[in-house]
Short mmCIF file of C-alpha atoms in Angstrom, two decimals:
data_model
loop_
_atom_site.label_atom_id
_atom_site.label_comp_id
_atom_site.label_asym_id
_atom_site.label_seq_id
_atom_site.Cartn_x
_atom_site.Cartn_y
_atom_site.Cartn_z
CA MET A 1 32.58 -7.58 -5.86
CA ASP A 2 32.93 -4.95 -3.13
CA SER A 3 36.54 -4.23 -4.10
CA ILE A 4 35.60 -3.90 -7.76
CA LEU A 5 32.85 -1.45 -6.93
CA ASN A 6 34.95 0.52 -4.46
CA TYR A 7 37.75 1.12 -6.97
CA SER A 8 35.59 1.68 -10.05
CA PHE A 9 35.72 5.07 -11.77
CA ILE A 10 32.00 5.76 -11.31
CA VAL A 11 32.03 5.08 -7.56
CA ARG A 12 35.19 7.18 -7.05
CA ALA A 13 33.66 10.03 -9.07
CA LEU A 14 30.46 9.93 -7.02
CA ARG A 15 32.47 9.92 -3.79
CA ALA A 16 34.44 12.93 -5.00
CA VAL A 17 31.23 14.81 -5.78
CA ALA A 18 29.83 13.86 -2.37
CA SER A 19 32.97 15.04 -0.56
CA ILE A 20 32.83 18.37 -2.38
CA GLY A 21 29.17 18.70 -1.42
CA ARG A 22 29.90 17.94 2.25
CA ALA A 23 32.64 20.55 2.34
CA GLY A 24 30.59 23.24 0.57
CA VAL A 25 28.98 26.27 2.19
CA THR A 26 25.48 25.04 1.37
CA SER A 27 26.08 21.72 3.09
CA ARG A 28 27.44 23.42 6.23
CA VAL A 29 24.47 25.80 6.32
CA LEU A 30 22.00 22.92 5.99
CA ARG A 31 23.72 20.98 8.79
CA ALA A 32 23.59 24.05 11.02
CA VAL A 33 19.91 24.57 10.27
CA GLY A 34 19.21 20.90 10.96
CA THR A 35 20.98 21.08 14.31
CA ALA A 36 19.08 24.23 15.26
CA VAL A 37 15.75 22.67 14.34
CA ARG A 38 16.47 19.49 16.34
CA GLU A 39 17.47 21.49 19.42
CA SER A 40 14.53 23.90 19.23
CA LEU A 41 11.43 23.45 21.39
CA PRO A 42 9.21 22.30 18.48
CA GLY A 43 11.97 19.98 17.26
CA ARG A 44 12.35 18.36 20.68
CA ALA A 45 8.56 18.00 20.90
CA VAL A 46 8.44 16.21 17.54
CA LEU A 47 11.32 13.90 18.50
CA SER A 48 9.59 13.14 21.79
CA LEU A 49 6.38 12.26 19.92
CA LEU A 50 8.21 9.98 17.51
CA ALA A 51 10.01 8.18 20.33
CA SER A 52 6.99 7.81 22.62
CA ASP A 53 5.43 4.46 23.46
CA ALA A 54 1.76 3.67 22.89
CA LYS A 55 0.94 3.67 26.63
CA VAL A 56 -2.44 5.34 26.07
CA SER A 57 -3.46 2.51 23.73
CA GLU A 58 -2.27 -0.13 26.19
CA MET A 59 -4.35 1.35 29.02
CA SER A 60 -7.41 2.19 26.91
CA VAL A 61 -10.95 1.02 27.66
CA VAL A 62 -11.04 -0.65 24.24
CA ARG A 63 -7.99 -2.77 25.05
CA ARG A 64 -9.44 -3.82 28.39
CA PHE A 65 -12.70 -4.76 26.66
CA PHE A 66 -10.90 -6.91 24.08
CA LEU A 67 -8.82 -8.48 26.85
CA TRP A 68 -12.04 -9.51 28.58
CA CYS A 69 -13.44 -10.90 25.29
CA ASN A 70 -10.28 -12.92 24.67
CA GLY A 71 -10.52 -14.32 28.19
CA VAL A 72 -14.11 -15.41 27.63
CA LEU A 73 -13.20 -17.10 24.34
CA HIS A 74 -10.21 -18.85 25.91
CA ARG A 75 -12.27 -20.21 28.80
CA ALA A 76 -14.91 -21.45 26.35
CA GLY A 77 -12.22 -23.15 24.30
CA GLN A 78 -10.83 -25.10 27.26
CA ALA A 79 -13.98 -27.22 27.25
CA LEU A 80 -13.49 -27.98 23.55
CA ASP A 81 -9.83 -28.97 23.78
CA PRO A 82 -10.35 -32.76 24.07
CA ALA A 83 -12.61 -32.86 21.00
CA TRP A 84 -10.25 -30.58 19.06
CA GLU A 85 -7.28 -32.82 19.83
CA ARG A 86 -9.11 -35.80 18.30
CA CYS A 87 -10.48 -33.83 15.33
CA LEU A 88 -9.71 -35.55 11.99
CA PRO A 89 -8.92 -32.34 10.01
CA ARG A 90 -6.49 -31.23 12.70
CA ARG A 91 -4.66 -34.57 12.73
CA ALA A 92 -4.53 -34.59 8.91
CA TRP A 93 -3.08 -31.08 8.90
CA LEU A 94 -0.42 -31.96 11.48
CA ARG A 95 0.52 -35.09 9.54
CA ALA A 96 0.83 -33.14 6.27
CA ARG A 97 2.86 -30.40 7.94
CA SER A 98 5.35 -32.88 9.36
CA SER A 99 5.65 -34.96 6.18
CA ASP A 100 9.02 -35.49 4.51
CA LEU A 101 7.91 -33.45 1.49
CA VAL A 102 7.36 -30.36 3.64
CA CYS A 103 10.32 -30.87 5.96
CA GLU A 104 12.82 -31.45 3.16
CA SER A 105 11.70 -28.49 1.04
CA ALA A 106 12.94 -25.07 2.12
CA VAL A 107 10.04 -23.30 0.39
CA LEU A 108 7.26 -25.61 1.59
CA HIS A 109 8.71 -25.69 5.10
CA ARG A 110 8.70 -21.89 5.26
CA VAL A 111 5.09 -21.74 4.07
CA PHE A 112 3.42 -24.71 5.80
CA TYR A 113 5.31 -25.33 9.03
CA PRO A 114 4.28 -22.09 10.83
CA GLY A 115 0.65 -23.15 10.44
CA MET A 116 -2.53 -21.96 8.77
CA ARG A 117 -1.69 -18.32 9.45
CA ARG A 118 1.26 -18.49 7.04
CA LEU A 119 -1.02 -19.82 4.29
CA LEU A 120 -3.43 -16.94 4.89
CA VAL A 121 -0.55 -14.45 4.76
CA LEU A 122 0.62 -16.02 1.49
CA ALA A 123 -2.89 -15.82 0.05
CA PHE A 124 -2.99 -12.13 0.95
CA ALA A 125 0.31 -11.52 -0.81
CA LEU A 126 -1.14 -13.27 -3.88
CA TYR A 127 -4.37 -11.22 -3.73
CA LEU A 128 -3.87 -9.72 -7.20
CA PRO A 129 -2.81 -12.95 -9.00
CA ILE A 130 -5.69 -14.88 -7.40
CA ASP A 131 -8.20 -12.20 -8.38
CA TRP A 132 -6.82 -12.14 -11.94
CA ALA A 133 -6.94 -15.92 -12.25
CA LEU A 134 -10.55 -16.12 -11.09
CA ARG A 135 -11.76 -13.24 -13.27
CA ASP A 136 -9.73 -13.44 -16.46
CA VAL A 137 -8.27 -16.95 -16.69
CA LEU A 138 -11.02 -19.16 -15.27
CA SER A 139 -13.85 -16.65 -15.87
CA TRP A 140 -15.62 -17.73 -12.70
CA GLY A 141 -17.73 -14.60 -12.42
CA LEU A 142 -19.71 -15.56 -9.31
CA VAL A 143 -16.66 -16.86 -7.45
CA ALA A 144 -14.56 -13.88 -8.54
CA SER A 145 -17.13 -11.43 -7.19
CA ALA A 146 -17.38 -13.13 -3.79
CA TRP A 147 -13.97 -14.65 -3.10
CA ASP A 148 -12.52 -11.58 -1.37
CA GLU A 149 -15.42 -11.43 1.11
CA ALA A 150 -15.03 -15.18 1.66
CA PHE A 151 -11.30 -14.67 2.24
CA ILE A 152 -12.02 -12.08 4.92
CA LEU A 153 -14.59 -14.37 6.54
CA VAL A 154 -12.19 -17.35 6.60
CA THR A 155 -9.49 -15.18 8.18
CA ILE A 156 -11.90 -13.94 10.86
CA LEU A 157 -13.01 -17.51 11.63
CA TYR A 158 -9.38 -18.63 11.89
CA LEU A 159 -8.56 -15.81 14.31
CA LEU A 160 -11.60 -16.62 16.44
CA GLY A 161 -10.65 -20.30 16.42
CA ARG A 162 -7.10 -19.49 17.47
CA ARG A 163 -8.40 -17.49 20.41
CA ILE A 164 -10.85 -20.20 21.42
CA LEU A 165 -8.64 -23.26 20.92
CA GLY A 166 -5.21 -21.76 21.57
CA SER A 167 -3.17 -23.19 24.41
CA GLU A 168 -2.48 -19.71 25.78
CA ARG A 169 -4.64 -16.67 26.31
CA VAL A 170 -4.16 -14.23 23.41
CA LEU A 171 -3.47 -10.61 24.31
CA PRO A 172 -5.49 -7.97 22.43
CA VAL A 173 -3.83 -5.80 19.79
CA VAL A 174 -4.46 -2.06 20.07
CA THR A 175 -2.44 0.41 17.98
CA PRO A 176 -2.18 4.19 17.51
CA LEU A 177 -3.92 3.89 14.12
CA ASP A 178 -7.02 2.04 15.30
CA ALA A 179 -9.02 5.09 16.37
CA ALA A 180 -8.47 6.97 13.11
CA ILE A 181 -9.60 4.00 11.00
CA ALA A 182 -12.58 3.39 13.28
CA LEU A 183 -13.50 7.08 12.97
CA PHE A 184 -13.65 6.91 9.17
CA ILE A 185 -15.60 3.64 9.24
CA GLY A 186 -18.06 5.16 11.71
CA VAL A 187 -18.49 8.39 9.75
CA GLY A 188 -19.08 6.36 6.59
CA ALA A 189 -21.74 4.26 8.31
CA ALA A 190 -23.51 7.37 9.58
CA LEU A 191 -23.46 8.95 6.11
CA MET A 192 -24.75 5.72 4.55
CA PHE A 193 -27.92 6.05 6.62
CA ALA A 194 -28.14 9.85 6.45
CA VAL A 195 -27.84 10.21 2.65
CA SER A 196 -29.29 7.15 0.93
CA PRO A 197 -32.01 7.78 -1.69
CA ARG A 198 -31.33 4.18 -2.75
CA PHE A 199 -30.06 2.30 0.29
CA GLY A 200 -28.80 -0.68 -1.71
CA ILE A 201 -26.48 1.56 -3.73
CA ALA A 202 -25.41 3.44 -0.60
CA PHE A 203 -24.54 0.17 1.15
CA GLU A 204 -22.59 -1.07 -1.88
CA GLY A 205 -20.68 2.23 -2.01
CA TYR A 206 -19.93 2.01 1.71
CA ARG A 207 -18.73 -1.58 1.38
CA ALA A 208 -16.42 -0.67 -1.50
CA THR A 209 -15.01 2.25 0.50
CA VAL A 210 -14.28 0.56 3.82
CA GLN A 211 -14.24 -3.22 3.33
CA ASN A 212 -10.53 -3.64 2.70
CA LEU A 213 -9.62 -1.40 5.64
CA ILE A 214 -10.43 -4.50 7.68
CA TRP A 215 -7.19 -6.11 6.48
CA PHE A 216 -5.26 -3.72 8.71
CA PHE A 217 -6.87 -5.28 11.78
CA LEU A 218 -6.79 -8.85 10.48
CA LEU A 219 -3.11 -8.91 9.51
CA LEU A 220 -2.02 -7.41 12.83
CA ARG A 221 -3.72 -10.36 14.51
CA LEU A 222 -2.41 -12.92 12.03
CA PHE A 223 1.21 -11.94 12.65
CA GLU A 224 2.70 -13.85 15.57
CA ASP A 225 6.28 -12.70 15.13
CA LYS A 226 8.55 -10.70 12.87
CA ARG A 227 9.00 -13.62 10.49
CA ASP A 228 5.34 -13.48 9.45
CA ALA A 229 5.53 -9.79 8.57
CA VAL A 230 8.85 -10.18 6.75
CA PHE A 231 7.46 -13.15 4.81
CA LEU A 232 4.51 -11.05 3.60
CA TYR A 233 6.86 -8.18 2.77
CA ARG A 234 9.12 -10.34 0.62
CA MET A 235 6.24 -12.12 -1.11
CA MET A 236 4.74 -8.77 -2.12
CA VAL A 237 8.09 -7.82 -3.63
CA VAL A 238 8.12 -11.12 -5.53
CA VAL A 239 4.63 -10.43 -6.90
CA GLY A 240 5.65 -6.92 -7.92
CA THR A 241 8.78 -8.19 -9.66
CA ALA A 242 6.83 -10.80 -11.63
CA ILE A 243 4.33 -8.19 -12.79
CA ALA A 244 7.16 -5.81 -13.69
CA LEU A 245 8.83 -8.50 -15.81
CA HIS A 246 5.56 -9.16 -17.61
CA GLY A 247 5.11 -5.45 -18.23
CA ILE A 248 8.62 -5.12 -19.66
CA TYR A 249 7.89 -8.09 -21.92
CA GLN A 250 4.75 -6.29 -23.14
CA PHE A 251 6.84 -3.23 -23.92
CA ILE A 252 9.35 -5.28 -25.89
CA ILE A 253 6.67 -6.86 -28.08
CA ALA A 254 4.73 -3.55 -28.29
CA VAL A 255 1.44 -4.96 -27.03
CA PRO A 256 -1.56 -3.26 -28.72
CA ILE A 257 -3.41 -0.61 -26.70
CA PRO A 258 -6.84 1.04 -27.07
CA SER A 259 -6.86 4.40 -28.84
CA HIS A 260 -8.57 6.16 -25.92
CA TRP A 261 -5.48 5.68 -23.72
CA GLN A 262 -4.10 8.85 -25.31
CA THR A 263 -5.74 11.91 -26.83
CA SER A 264 -5.97 12.34 -30.58
CA THR A 265 -3.80 15.46 -30.48
CA GLU A 266 -1.04 13.82 -28.43
CA VAL A 267 1.98 12.36 -30.14
CA ALA A 268 1.45 8.60 -30.22
CA VAL A 269 3.49 6.43 -27.89
CA ARG A 270 4.74 3.01 -28.94
CA THR A 271 2.71 1.16 -26.31
CA ARG A 272 1.61 1.33 -22.68
CA VAL A 273 2.08 -1.71 -20.47
CA TYR A 274 -0.55 -3.05 -18.10
CA SER A 275 0.42 -6.69 -17.37
CA ILE A 276 -2.41 -8.73 -15.81
CA ILE A 277 -3.95 -5.60 -14.30
CA GLY A 278 -5.49 -4.19 -17.47
CA SER A 279 -4.82 -0.54 -16.64
CA PRO A 280 -1.47 1.24 -17.09
CA ASN A 281 -2.38 3.72 -14.37
CA ILE A 282 -3.12 1.07 -11.75
CA MET A 283 -0.07 -0.96 -12.76
CA GLY A 284 2.08 2.15 -12.44
CA SER A 285 0.67 2.78 -8.98
CA LEU A 286 1.43 -0.81 -7.93
CA MET A 287 5.03 -0.31 -9.04
CA VAL A 288 5.15 2.94 -7.06
CA MET A 289 3.96 1.04 -4.00
CA LEU A 290 6.37 -1.89 -4.24
CA ALA A 291 9.59 -0.47 -5.75
CA PRO A 292 10.70 1.26 -2.49
CA MET A 293 9.98 -1.96 -0.61
CA ALA A 294 12.33 -3.83 -2.93
CA ALA A 295 15.00 -1.15 -2.54
CA ALA A 296 14.79 -1.39 1.26
CA LEU A 297 15.85 -5.05 1.11
CA ALA A 298 19.23 -3.90 -0.23
CA TYR A 299 19.88 -2.23 3.17
CA GLY A 300 19.33 -5.40 5.17
CA PRO A 301 21.66 -8.25 6.10
CA GLY A 302 22.76 -10.81 3.56
CA SER A 303 25.25 -11.40 0.81
CA VAL A 304 26.17 -9.01 -1.96
CA GLY A 305 24.19 -11.21 -4.33
CA ARG A 306 21.02 -10.80 -2.26
CA LYS A 307 21.43 -7.04 -2.16
CA ALA A 308 22.13 -6.94 -5.89
CA ALA A 309 18.94 -8.94 -6.47
CA ALA A 310 17.01 -6.37 -4.44
CA TRP A 311 18.33 -3.56 -6.63
CA VAL A 312 17.53 -5.55 -9.78
CA CYS A 313 13.92 -5.95 -8.58
CA THR A 314 13.78 -2.24 -7.81
CA PHE A 315 15.01 -1.17 -11.24
CA LEU A 316 12.68 -3.64 -12.98
CA MET A 317 9.72 -2.04 -11.21
CA CYS A 318 10.96 1.46 -12.03
CA PHE A 319 11.30 0.57 -15.72
CA ALA A 320 7.87 -1.06 -15.70
CA CYS A 321 6.43 2.12 -14.17
CA LEU A 322 8.15 4.17 -16.88
CA PHE A 323 6.68 1.97 -19.61
CA THR A 324 3.13 2.46 -18.32
CA PHE A 325 3.43 6.08 -19.52
CA SER A 326 1.19 7.06 -16.63
CA ARG A 327 2.07 10.62 -15.68
CA GLY A 328 0.37 10.25 -12.31
CA ALA A 329 2.43 7.14 -11.59
CA TRP A 330 5.61 8.98 -12.61
CA LEU A 331 4.75 11.71 -10.11
CA GLY A 332 4.07 9.12 -7.42
CA MET A 333 7.34 7.31 -8.16
CA GLY A 334 9.30 10.56 -7.93
CA ILE A 335 7.74 11.36 -4.55
CA ALA A 336 8.30 7.80 -3.31
CA VAL A 337 11.98 7.82 -4.30
CA LEU A 338 12.46 11.29 -2.81
CA ILE A 339 11.01 10.26 0.55
CA PHE A 340 12.95 6.99 0.57
CA ALA A 341 16.18 8.85 -0.17
CA LEU A 342 15.55 11.35 2.64
CA LEU A 343 14.74 8.59 5.13
CA VAL A 344 17.29 5.94 4.17
CA ASP A 345 20.06 7.07 1.81
CA ARG A 346 20.45 10.66 0.63
CA LYS A 347 22.92 9.56 -2.04
CA LEU A 348 19.90 8.33 -3.97
CA LEU A 349 18.93 11.96 -4.58
CA ILE A 350 21.73 12.14 -7.15
CA LEU A 351 20.38 9.00 -8.80
CA LEU A 352 16.87 10.47 -8.81
CA ALA A 353 18.05 13.68 -10.46
CA GLY A 354 20.05 11.75 -13.04
CA ALA A 355 17.16 9.40 -13.81
CA ALA A 356 14.77 12.33 -14.27
CA ALA A 357 17.20 14.05 -16.64
CA VAL A 358 17.71 10.91 -18.71
CA ALA A 359 13.97 10.21 -18.83
CA MET A 360 13.30 13.68 -20.22
CA MET A 361 15.64 12.86 -23.11
CA ILE A 362 13.40 9.97 -24.19
CA PRO A 363 11.08 11.39 -26.89
CA ASP A 364 7.94 9.52 -25.78
CA VAL A 365 8.42 10.53 -22.15
CA ASN A 366 9.19 14.12 -23.08
CA ASN A 367 6.10 14.32 -25.27
CA ARG A 368 3.83 12.90 -22.54
CA ILE A 369 5.07 15.45 -20.02
CA MET A 370 5.26 18.49 -22.28
CA PHE A 371 1.74 17.82 -23.56
CA LEU A 372 0.50 18.85 -20.11
CA PHE A 373 1.49 22.45 -20.87
CA THR A 374 -0.27 22.75 -24.23
CA GLU A 375 -3.57 24.41 -25.06
CA GLN A 376 -4.84 21.12 -26.50
CA PHE A 377 -4.49 19.43 -23.10
CA ALA A 378 -6.26 22.29 -21.31
CA GLU A 379 -9.10 22.18 -23.82
CA ALA A 380 -9.43 18.40 -23.63
CA SER A 381 -9.51 18.58 -19.82
CA LYS A 382 -12.29 21.18 -19.89
CA VAL A 383 -14.42 19.32 -22.43
CA GLY A 384 -14.33 15.74 -21.19
CA GLY A 385 -11.29 15.40 -18.97
CA ARG A 386 -10.64 15.73 -15.26
CA ALA A 387 -11.56 19.43 -15.06
CA ALA A 388 -15.01 18.76 -16.53
CA ARG A 389 -15.61 15.77 -14.25
CA TRP A 390 -14.49 17.64 -11.15
CA HIS A 391 -16.80 20.53 -12.06
CA ILE A 392 -19.78 18.16 -12.25
CA GLY A 393 -18.73 16.64 -8.95
CA LYS A 394 -18.68 20.05 -7.24
CA ILE A 395 -22.17 20.80 -8.54
CA LEU A 396 -23.52 17.50 -7.20
CA LEU A 397 -21.77 18.03 -3.86
CA HIS A 398 -23.60 21.31 -3.26
CA GLU A 399 -26.88 19.93 -4.60
CA ASN A 400 -27.50 17.96 -1.43
CA SER A 401 -25.16 19.07 1.37
CA PRO A 402 -21.47 20.04 1.31
CA ILE A 403 -21.11 18.54 4.78
CA LEU A 404 -22.84 15.20 4.12
CA GLY A 405 -22.12 14.81 0.41
CA PHE A 406 -24.16 13.59 -2.56
CA GLY A 407 -24.39 10.05 -1.22
CA LEU A 408 -22.21 6.95 -1.19
CA GLY A 409 -22.10 5.08 -4.49
CA ARG A 410 -23.82 7.84 -6.47
CA TYR A 411 -21.06 9.52 -8.49
CA GLY A 412 -17.37 9.26 -9.29
CA GLY A 413 -16.52 5.67 -8.42
CA ALA A 414 -16.98 2.06 -9.49
CA THR A 415 -20.28 1.64 -7.63
CA ALA A 416 -21.82 4.61 -9.44
CA MET A 417 -20.51 3.37 -12.79
CA ASN A 418 -22.15 -0.02 -12.16
CA ASN A 419 -25.47 1.55 -11.06
CA GLN A 420 -26.22 4.44 -13.43
CA VAL A 421 -29.70 5.25 -12.16
CA GLU A 422 -29.66 9.01 -12.81
CA SER A 423 -30.40 10.27 -16.33
CA ARG A 424 -29.77 13.99 -15.78
CA PHE A 425 -25.97 13.70 -15.95
CA SER A 426 -23.35 11.44 -17.49
CA TYR A 427 -21.42 9.05 -15.27
CA TYR A 428 -17.63 9.17 -15.13
CA TYR A 429 -14.80 8.21 -12.84
CA LEU A 430 -13.62 11.38 -11.11
CA ASP A 431 -9.96 10.34 -11.51
CA ASN A 432 -9.24 11.79 -8.07
CA TYR A 433 -9.95 9.56 -5.10
CA TYR A 434 -10.07 12.45 -2.66
CA MET A 435 -12.59 14.25 -4.88
CA ARG A 436 -14.66 11.05 -4.99
CA ILE A 437 -14.67 10.89 -1.19
CA LEU A 438 -15.62 14.59 -1.03
CA VAL A 439 -18.47 14.34 -3.55
CA GLU A 440 -20.01 11.18 -2.09
CA MET A 441 -19.28 11.73 1.62
CA GLY A 442 -19.00 15.51 1.89
CA TYR A 443 -16.51 17.40 4.00
CA ALA A 444 -17.32 15.16 6.98
CA GLY A 445 -16.10 12.12 5.07
CA LEU A 446 -13.11 13.88 3.51
CA VAL A 447 -11.87 15.27 6.83
CA SER A 448 -12.15 11.89 8.55
CA TYR A 449 -10.40 10.24 5.59
CA LEU A 450 -7.53 12.73 5.65
CA ILE A 451 -7.22 12.28 9.43
CA MET A 452 -6.87 8.54 8.85
CA LEU A 453 -4.17 9.02 6.20
CA LEU A 454 -2.29 11.60 8.27
CA THR A 455 -2.38 9.33 11.32
CA ASN A 456 -1.02 6.54 9.14
CA VAL A 457 1.91 8.73 8.04
CA VAL A 458 2.67 9.91 11.59
CA THR A 459 2.45 6.36 12.93
CA ALA A 460 4.85 5.15 10.22
CA LEU A 461 7.31 7.92 11.09
CA ARG A 462 7.11 6.91 14.74
CA ALA A 463 7.76 3.29 13.78
CA ILE A 464 10.83 4.29 11.76
CA PHE A 465 12.15 6.45 14.60
CA ARG A 466 11.57 3.72 17.20
CA ARG A 467 13.48 1.18 15.08
CA ARG A 468 16.24 3.57 13.97
CA LYS A 469 18.91 1.42 15.67
CA ASN A 470 17.76 -1.64 13.72
CA ARG A 471 18.65 -0.49 10.21
CA PRO A 472 17.04 -3.36 8.24
CA ILE A 473 13.67 -2.91 9.97
CA ALA A 474 13.87 0.89 9.75
CA ALA A 475 14.66 0.62 6.03
CA MET A 476 11.70 -1.71 5.47
CA CYS A 477 9.34 0.65 7.29
CA SER A 478 10.78 3.56 5.30
CA GLY A 479 10.23 1.66 2.06
CA MET A 480 6.61 0.99 2.92
CA LEU A 481 5.98 4.59 3.99
CA SER A 482 7.58 5.83 0.75
CA GLY A 483 5.42 3.52 -1.34
CA MET A 484 2.26 4.54 0.49
CA ALA A 485 3.13 8.23 0.10
CA GLY A 486 3.64 7.77 -3.64
CA VAL A 487 0.25 6.07 -3.97
CA MET A 488 -1.43 8.82 -1.95
CA ALA A 489 0.05 11.36 -4.36
CA HIS A 490 -1.14 9.33 -7.36
CA CYS A 491 -4.66 9.32 -5.87
CA LEU A 492 -4.82 13.02 -6.78
CA TYR A 493 -5.14 11.94 -10.42
CA GLU A 494 -6.64 8.44 -10.31
CA ASN A 495 -9.20 6.43 -8.33
CA ILE A 496 -6.47 4.04 -7.21
CA PHE A 497 -8.38 2.57 -4.29
CA GLU A 498 -11.34 1.60 -6.47
CA GLU A 499 -9.29 -1.54 -7.10
CA PRO A 500 -9.81 -3.79 -4.04
CA TYR A 501 -6.29 -5.27 -4.15
CA MET A 502 -4.71 -1.81 -4.14
CA MET A 503 -6.58 -0.83 -0.99
CA ALA A 504 -5.87 -4.22 0.59
CA TYR A 505 -2.15 -3.99 -0.18
CA PHE A 506 -2.00 -0.38 1.08
CA TRP A 507 -3.51 -1.17 4.46
CA GLY A 508 -1.59 -4.43 4.62
CA MET A 509 1.58 -2.35 4.37
CA ALA A 510 0.27 -0.09 7.14
CA ALA A 511 -0.25 -3.19 9.29
CA MET A 512 3.31 -4.38 8.63
CA VAL A 513 4.72 -0.96 9.58
CA VAL A 514 2.74 -0.88 12.83
CA PHE A 515 3.68 -4.45 13.73
CA LEU A 516 7.39 -4.01 13.05
CA GLY A 517 7.47 -0.59 14.72
CA PHE A 518 5.26 -1.11 17.77
CA LEU A 519 4.27 -4.74 18.37
CA ASP A 520 7.36 -6.78 17.50
CA ARG A 521 9.29 -7.55 20.68
CA GLU A 522 12.20 -9.26 18.95
CA LYS A 523 15.34 -7.14 18.77
CA GLY A 524 17.31 -9.33 16.40
CA PRO A 525 18.00 -8.61 12.72
CA VAL A 526 15.90 -9.73 9.80
CA GLU A 527 16.65 -13.32 8.81
#
């Protein structure tokens, strides 16, 4: 296969173009500028920051406090060890894990043998399918509304049990991102009490805003080694591929769509895919998040067939994103691919440019994009679109306090839509998650939120730089950063994180990046 590809006309033509580019004046100028930037004082400072260890975190008061707590739990657990060894559920679990069915099956062995933590990691990867099954297939409304909180509680209890009953004392996990997340959670709690005309709604809005941030902390403590993080990574790619295939199937059969998914003056599209998600915009954002992760697997170890499978998964997700006809998702995908190309493989820039040119030749795609520049779109946006909603949001922001906001759960998000208690204005989604944070939490909330996101990006860049000699891990971290960056861009036009699984997956990816970049002590390649 390699020889066929190496001697094919397309590959030789691309290599010729690349060699011309490397020998050109522009390429030499860019290399000279890059060298000058790296050797400058600011450049050396940035490189030093990216390469630095998290010594401050390791010596922090918080880490010492958690170390003391873990010691107390471990000492308490030593008294319970005899009873735990004789516990019937534990013996049943060990017997099932060592059964012939599990040992002789490669899939079951990979899932069950590492222990309960691997099952919890698998359940997290299947967050979206589980949520869909409970809500839409089984129609278990009460269970569907509470299962995610129960999932978090079970994970917390498991982690506490592992610290109490574990044979060894567990070291605390403190990362460079902890303080930024804790800052936003703390600011949100303060605003919940400061601006709460209806405390129940404020609490619900706060819960919806911060609850799934907890998965960052939980997953970091679930992971025991690199294999756990890589397992979650690959399972998320599998979930994304399955949803992409379903979306492509919907496009082939031209699944019916509601009329309000496009304006009356816009040229009609054939269909817009949404898979099990129900929203083309959210499905597009999920593809933006996961497609770079799939592409990164092509830069790891393994056979040509495995790498080809990774590219197939990537292209399936890209096509599924295209068929959502979500302009915000297209923007996010372009940004994600651009960042991935800059971090991993600059040859992909040619592919990105070619794909964009071909996409613009598709009539439906061209019409969706060109409609943005028409007077009809501007008028529709002013009357009932994003511009009108953002204008109302700005008025409500200044009605109470620009610093503290209008109040959590009161306008612009799912909580407000479910609790329409005000009659003096109409309720809408703001279709801009940052605007929603600003309106409900004021500039105090928005600044703390942006600090959290910026710290996440910087931490991911540090992780990539620290693992630059381990190309598979660096590529995986780059893929996750690219996907997160694309979703953050899409949040400018949609309330992406109103969907619990999107926020959970986003901060789960952040946890994987931090673990692989800072906490994993294994130096070997990905299995």
